[in-house]
Amino acid sequence: MRLGIDIGGTKTAAVAIGADGELSDQVRMPTGFGAEAVVATAIRTVERMTALAGVGASAFTSIGIGIPGAVDNATGRVEHAVNLGLEGLDLGPRLADRLGVEVRIENDVKAAALGAHHLLGVADGIRVSSMAYLNLGTGLAAGVVLDGRLLRGGHGVAGEIGHIPVDPAGVRCGCGQRGCLETLASGLAIARTWPTASEHPARELFAAAEAGDARAQAVREEFLTGVASAVRLLALTVDVDTVVIGGGLAALGEPLLVGTRRILNRWADESAFIASIGLAARVQVIPFGFPAAAVGAALVGEHQWLKSSS
Ligand SMILES: [Zn+2]
């Protein structure tokens, strides 16, 4: 049995995967803020999962953690996880000391890519060789799985497509550049372009656009164009068979999928080249509630720690 834990900015979720690929019940709890609180959250999560399974931590053949920030998956160190109050933390070694078993650490979006890849394999009954996970959360980032293996790049930056500038005249991004993809298609982008007191700004935006509000339709179009641009970018750079959209905004579901495909189809009408690569058919939205990052974290060990051969 493998244990996967997804440490998010506000919530931590865990799931175990049996040898047959079956998922256990999930455990969820709030994430503590700051290094010591994050370590304590991880320990409490493992304790809850071992209690649930009626086994000790050593009964898990592997324990993996997905966490935001810059992760060195060889040393288990996490840096720049601003939302968790972490500047730098040797999370892997700290947990290994406490639990007496090895704990593998991976960036949360990369872990979610492995989880989505696993889900596609289960759904299709075959091993999907190449896919990308496009995370639309507060920001925008992607994880890429090629030939069944996570693409990390030489410095762990592979897939950080949210900071590719697509509009030189665009607004300033948090990274310091102008017009990054993230400034068009992310929770931050919607917060800027559709200010509201609603707890679910994206859902409110889509509902207003659907109801015929012209301004909402324009804002939604800019957002969907950003999403479609990200799909096109992933297809043209790494030629993945499938792009699975996940993250908090994936809860928009069908309207997000239909809108993204509509824009990709329009581009195909304008370009024989884009038409020839069949972008619209490659896009999916992850099923609501599937714990992609926790599942992927459980599988991190299986996929080795190899860096890309670049
Ligand atoms: Zn940026």
Coordinates of C-alpha atoms and ligand atoms in Angstrom, one line a residue:
M1 CA 0.0 0.0 0.0
R2 CA 1.3 3.4 -1.0
L3 CA 0.4 6.6 0.9
G4 CA 0.1 10.0 -0.8
I5 CA -0.4 13.3 0.9
D6 CA -1.3 16.6 -0.8
I7 CA -0.3 19.6 1.4
G8 CA -2.2 22.6 0.1
G9 CA -2.3 26.2 1.1
T10 CA -5.4 25.7 3.3
K11 CA -6.2 21.9 3.3
T12 CA -4.2 18.7 3.4
A13 CA -5.6 15.6 1.8
A14 CA -4.3 12.0 2.0
V15 CA -5.2 8.8 0.2
A16 CA -3.7 5.3 0.1
I17 CA -3.4 3.1 -3.0
G18 CA -3.5 -0.6 -2.8
A19 CA -1.4 -3.0 -5.0
D20 CA -4.5 -3.3 -7.2
G21 CA -4.7 0.4 -7.8
E22 CA -7.8 0.8 -5.5
L23 CA -8.0 4.1 -3.6
S24 CA -8.7 4.2 0.2
D25 CA -11.0 6.7 1.8
Q26 CA -9.5 10.1 2.0
V27 CA -8.4 12.0 5.1
R28 CA -8.6 15.8 5.1
M29 CA -7.5 18.3 7.6
P30 CA -6.5 22.0 7.7
T31 CA -2.9 22.8 6.9
G32 CA -0.8 24.5 9.6
F33 CA 1.1 27.7 8.7
G34 CA 4.9 27.8 9.0
A35 CA 7.6 25.1 9.0
E36 CA 6.8 23.4 12.3
A37 CA 3.1 23.4 11.7
V38 CA 3.5 21.9 8.2
V39 CA 5.6 19.1 9.6
A40 CA 3.0 18.5 12.4
T41 CA 0.2 18.5 9.8
A42 CA 2.1 15.8 7.8
I43 CA 2.7 13.7 10.9
R44 CA -0.9 13.9 12.0
T45 CA -2.1 13.0 8.5
V46 CA 0.1 9.9 8.5
E47 CA -1.2 8.9 12.0
R48 CA -4.8 9.3 10.8
M49 CA -4.1 7.2 7.7
T50 CA -2.4 4.4 9.7
A51 CA -5.3 4.4 12.1
L52 CA -7.7 4.1 9.2
A53 CA -5.8 1.3 7.7
G54 CA -5.1 -0.4 11.0
V55 CA -1.4 -0.6 10.3
G56 CA 1.9 1.1 11.2
A57 CA 3.7 3.7 9.0
S58 CA 6.2 1.0 8.0
A59 CA 3.3 -1.0 6.4
F60 CA 3.3 1.6 3.6
T61 CA 5.6 0.6 0.8
S62 CA 6.1 4.3 0.1
I63 CA 5.0 7.6 1.5
G64 CA 5.0 10.6 -0.9
I65 CA 4.1 14.3 -0.4
G66 CA 3.0 16.9 -2.9
I67 CA 3.6 20.4 -1.8
P68 CA 3.6 23.9 -3.5
G69 CA 7.0 25.6 -4.0
A70 CA 10.4 24.7 -5.4
V71 CA 11.0 21.1 -4.5
D72 CA 14.3 19.3 -4.7
N73 CA 13.0 15.8 -5.0
A74 CA 16.4 14.2 -4.5
T75 CA 17.0 15.8 -1.1
G76 CA 13.4 16.4 0.0
R77 CA 13.9 20.1 0.5
V78 CA 11.1 22.6 -0.1
E79 CA 11.7 26.3 -0.8
H80 CA 9.6 29.4 -1.5
A81 CA 6.2 27.9 -0.5
V82 CA 5.0 31.3 0.3
N83 CA 1.3 30.3 1.0
L84 CA 2.5 27.8 3.6
G85 CA 4.9 30.3 5.3
L86 CA 7.9 28.2 4.2
E87 CA 11.1 29.8 3.1
G88 CA 13.1 26.6 3.3
L89 CA 12.4 23.2 4.9
D90 CA 14.0 19.8 4.8
L91 CA 10.6 18.2 4.8
G92 CA 11.6 14.8 3.5
P93 CA 14.5 14.2 6.1
R94 CA 12.4 15.7 8.9
L95 CA 9.5 13.3 8.3
A96 CA 11.8 10.3 7.7
D97 CA 13.4 11.0 11.1
R98 CA 10.0 11.1 12.8
L99 CA 8.3 8.2 11.0
G100 CA 11.3 5.9 10.5
V101 CA 10.5 5.4 6.8
E102 CA 11.6 7.2 3.7
V103 CA 9.3 10.0 2.5
R104 CA 9.5 11.4 -1.0
I105 CA 8.6 15.0 -1.8
E106 CA 7.4 16.4 -5.1
N107 CA 6.0 19.7 -6.3
D108 CA 2.2 19.5 -6.0
V109 CA 1.4 20.2 -9.7
K110 CA 3.9 17.6 -10.8
A111 CA 2.5 15.1 -8.4
A112 CA -1.0 15.9 -9.7
A113 CA 0.2 15.2 -13.2
L114 CA 1.2 11.7 -12.1
G115 CA -2.2 11.3 -10.4
A116 CA -4.1 12.4 -13.6
H117 CA -1.9 10.1 -15.7
H118 CA -2.8 7.2 -13.3
L119 CA -6.5 8.1 -13.7
L120 CA -6.3 8.1 -17.5
G121 CA -4.6 4.7 -17.4
V122 CA -7.3 3.3 -15.2
A123 CA -10.1 4.9 -17.3
D124 CA -8.7 3.7 -20.7
G125 CA -7.3 0.4 -19.4
I126 CA -4.0 1.3 -21.1
R127 CA -0.9 3.2 -20.2
V128 CA -1.3 6.7 -21.6
S129 CA 2.2 7.5 -22.8
S130 CA 2.1 11.3 -22.9
M131 CA -0.1 13.8 -21.2
A132 CA 0.0 17.2 -19.5
Y133 CA -1.9 18.3 -16.4
L134 CA -2.8 22.0 -16.7
N135 CA -3.4 23.3 -13.2
L136 CA -5.8 26.3 -13.1
G137 CA -5.7 27.4 -9.4
T138 CA -4.7 30.7 -7.9
G139 CA -1.9 30.6 -10.6
L140 CA -1.3 28.6 -13.7
A141 CA 1.2 25.8 -14.1
A142 CA 1.5 22.4 -15.9
G143 CA 3.0 19.0 -15.2
V144 CA 4.1 16.9 -18.1
V145 CA 4.4 13.1 -18.3
L146 CA 6.3 11.8 -21.3
D147 CA 6.6 8.1 -22.0
G148 CA 5.1 7.5 -18.6
R149 CA 7.7 9.6 -16.8
L150 CA 7.4 13.0 -15.2
L151 CA 9.3 15.7 -17.0
R152 CA 11.4 17.8 -14.5
G153 CA 13.9 19.5 -16.6
G154 CA 17.4 20.3 -15.4
H155 CA 16.2 22.7 -12.6
G156 CA 12.7 21.5 -11.8
V157 CA 11.2 24.4 -13.9
A158 CA 9.7 22.3 -16.7
G159 CA 6.0 23.0 -17.0
E160 CA 6.1 26.5 -15.4
I161 CA 4.2 27.8 -18.4
G162 CA 2.2 30.3 -16.4
H163 CA 5.2 32.7 -16.6
I164 CA 5.5 32.6 -20.4
P165 CA 4.6 36.2 -21.5
V166 CA 2.0 36.2 -24.3
D167 CA 1.1 39.9 -24.3
P168 CA 4.0 42.4 -24.1
A169 CA 1.5 45.1 -23.4
G170 CA -0.3 43.1 -20.7
V171 CA -0.5 43.7 -17.0
R172 CA 2.5 43.2 -14.7
C173 CA 2.7 39.6 -13.3
G174 CA 3.7 38.7 -9.8
C175 CA 6.9 37.4 -11.3
G176 CA 7.9 40.8 -12.5
Q177 CA 7.3 40.2 -16.2
R178 CA 4.4 41.6 -18.3
G179 CA 1.5 39.7 -19.8
C180 CA 2.3 36.2 -18.5
L181 CA -0.2 33.5 -19.4
E182 CA -1.1 33.4 -15.6
T183 CA -2.4 37.0 -15.9
L184 CA -5.0 35.7 -18.4
A185 CA -6.1 32.3 -17.1
S186 CA -5.9 31.8 -13.3
G187 CA -7.8 32.5 -10.1
L188 CA -5.6 35.7 -9.8
A189 CA -6.7 36.8 -13.3
I190 CA -10.4 36.4 -12.5
A191 CA -10.0 38.2 -9.2
R192 CA -8.5 41.1 -11.1
T193 CA -10.9 41.1 -14.1
W194 CA -14.1 40.2 -12.2
P195 CA -14.0 41.7 -8.8
T196 CA -16.7 40.4 -6.6
A197 CA -17.5 39.5 -3.0
S198 CA -18.7 36.0 -4.1
E199 CA -16.9 33.0 -2.6
H200 CA -16.8 31.5 -6.1
P201 CA -15.8 34.4 -8.4
A202 CA -15.2 32.1 -11.4
R203 CA -18.6 30.4 -11.1
E204 CA -20.3 33.8 -10.7
L205 CA -18.5 35.1 -13.8
F206 CA -19.5 32.1 -15.9
A207 CA -23.1 32.3 -14.7
A208 CA -23.3 36.1 -15.5
A209 CA -21.9 35.4 -19.0
E210 CA -24.4 32.6 -19.5
A211 CA -27.2 35.0 -18.5
G212 CA -26.1 37.4 -21.2
D213 CA -24.1 40.0 -19.3
A214 CA -21.9 41.5 -22.1
R215 CA -19.0 42.5 -19.8
A216 CA -19.0 39.0 -18.2
Q217 CA -18.9 37.5 -21.7
A218 CA -15.8 39.6 -22.6
V219 CA -14.0 38.7 -19.3
R220 CA -14.9 35.0 -19.7
E221 CA -13.6 35.1 -23.4
E222 CA -10.2 36.5 -22.3
F223 CA -9.9 33.8 -19.6
L224 CA -10.9 31.0 -22.0
T225 CA -8.5 32.3 -24.6
G226 CA -5.7 32.1 -22.0
V227 CA -6.7 28.5 -21.2
A228 CA -6.8 27.6 -24.9
S229 CA -3.4 29.2 -25.4
A230 CA -2.0 27.1 -22.6
V231 CA -3.4 23.9 -24.3
R232 CA -1.9 24.9 -27.6
L233 CA 1.4 25.7 -26.0
L234 CA 1.6 22.3 -24.4
A235 CA 0.6 20.5 -27.6
L236 CA 3.1 22.4 -29.7
T237 CA 6.1 22.2 -27.3
V238 CA 5.8 18.6 -26.0
D239 CA 3.0 17.1 -28.3
V240 CA 1.1 15.4 -25.5
D241 CA -1.8 13.2 -26.5
T242 CA -4.0 14.6 -23.8
V243 CA -4.2 17.8 -21.7
V244 CA -6.1 17.3 -18.5
I245 CA -7.3 20.5 -16.9
G246 CA -7.3 20.4 -13.1
G247 CA -7.0 22.7 -10.1
G248 CA -9.6 24.7 -8.3
L249 CA -11.1 26.2 -11.5
A250 CA -11.6 22.8 -13.0
A251 CA -14.7 22.7 -10.7
L252 CA -16.3 24.8 -13.5
G253 CA -16.6 21.5 -15.3
E254 CA -18.5 21.3 -18.6
P255 CA -18.7 25.1 -19.3
L256 CA -14.9 25.3 -19.0
L257 CA -14.4 22.4 -21.3
V258 CA -16.9 23.5 -23.9
G259 CA -15.6 27.1 -23.9
T260 CA -12.0 26.0 -24.3
R261 CA -12.9 23.7 -27.2
R262 CA -14.9 26.4 -28.8
I263 CA -11.9 28.7 -29.0
L264 CA -9.6 25.8 -30.1
N265 CA -12.0 25.0 -32.9
R266 CA -12.2 28.7 -34.0
W267 CA -8.4 28.7 -34.3
A268 CA -8.6 25.5 -36.3
D269 CA -11.0 27.2 -38.7
E270 CA -8.5 29.9 -39.2
S271 CA -5.4 27.7 -39.6
A272 CA -5.1 24.4 -41.5
F273 CA -2.0 23.7 -39.4
I274 CA -3.9 24.0 -36.1
A275 CA -6.8 22.0 -37.6
S276 CA -4.3 19.2 -38.5
I277 CA -3.2 18.7 -34.9
G278 CA -6.7 18.2 -33.4
L279 CA -6.3 20.3 -30.3
A280 CA -10.0 20.3 -29.2
A281 CA -10.1 16.5 -29.0
R282 CA -7.1 16.4 -26.7
V283 CA -8.6 18.4 -23.9
Q284 CA -10.3 17.0 -20.8
V285 CA -11.3 18.3 -17.4
I286 CA -10.5 16.2 -14.4
P287 CA -13.5 14.6 -12.7
F288 CA -14.7 16.8 -9.8
G289 CA -13.2 15.7 -6.4
F290 CA -10.5 13.4 -7.8
P291 CA -7.5 13.9 -5.5
A292 CA -4.9 14.0 -8.3
A293 CA -2.0 15.5 -6.2
A294 CA -2.5 12.9 -3.3
V295 CA -2.7 10.0 -5.8
G296 CA 0.3 11.3 -7.7
A297 CA 2.3 11.7 -4.4
A298 CA 1.6 8.1 -3.6
L299 CA 3.0 7.1 -7.0
V300 CA 6.1 9.4 -6.9
G301 CA 8.4 6.5 -5.9
E302 CA 7.2 4.3 -8.7
H303 CA 8.2 6.8 -11.3
Q304 CA 11.8 7.2 -10.1
W305 CA 13.6 10.4 -9.4
L306 CA 15.3 10.6 -12.7
K307 CA 15.9 14.1 -14.1
S308 CA 15.0 14.6 -17.7
S309 CA 17.8 13.7 -20.1
S310 CA 18.2 17.3 -21.2
Ligands
ZN1 ZN 4.7 35.8 -14.6

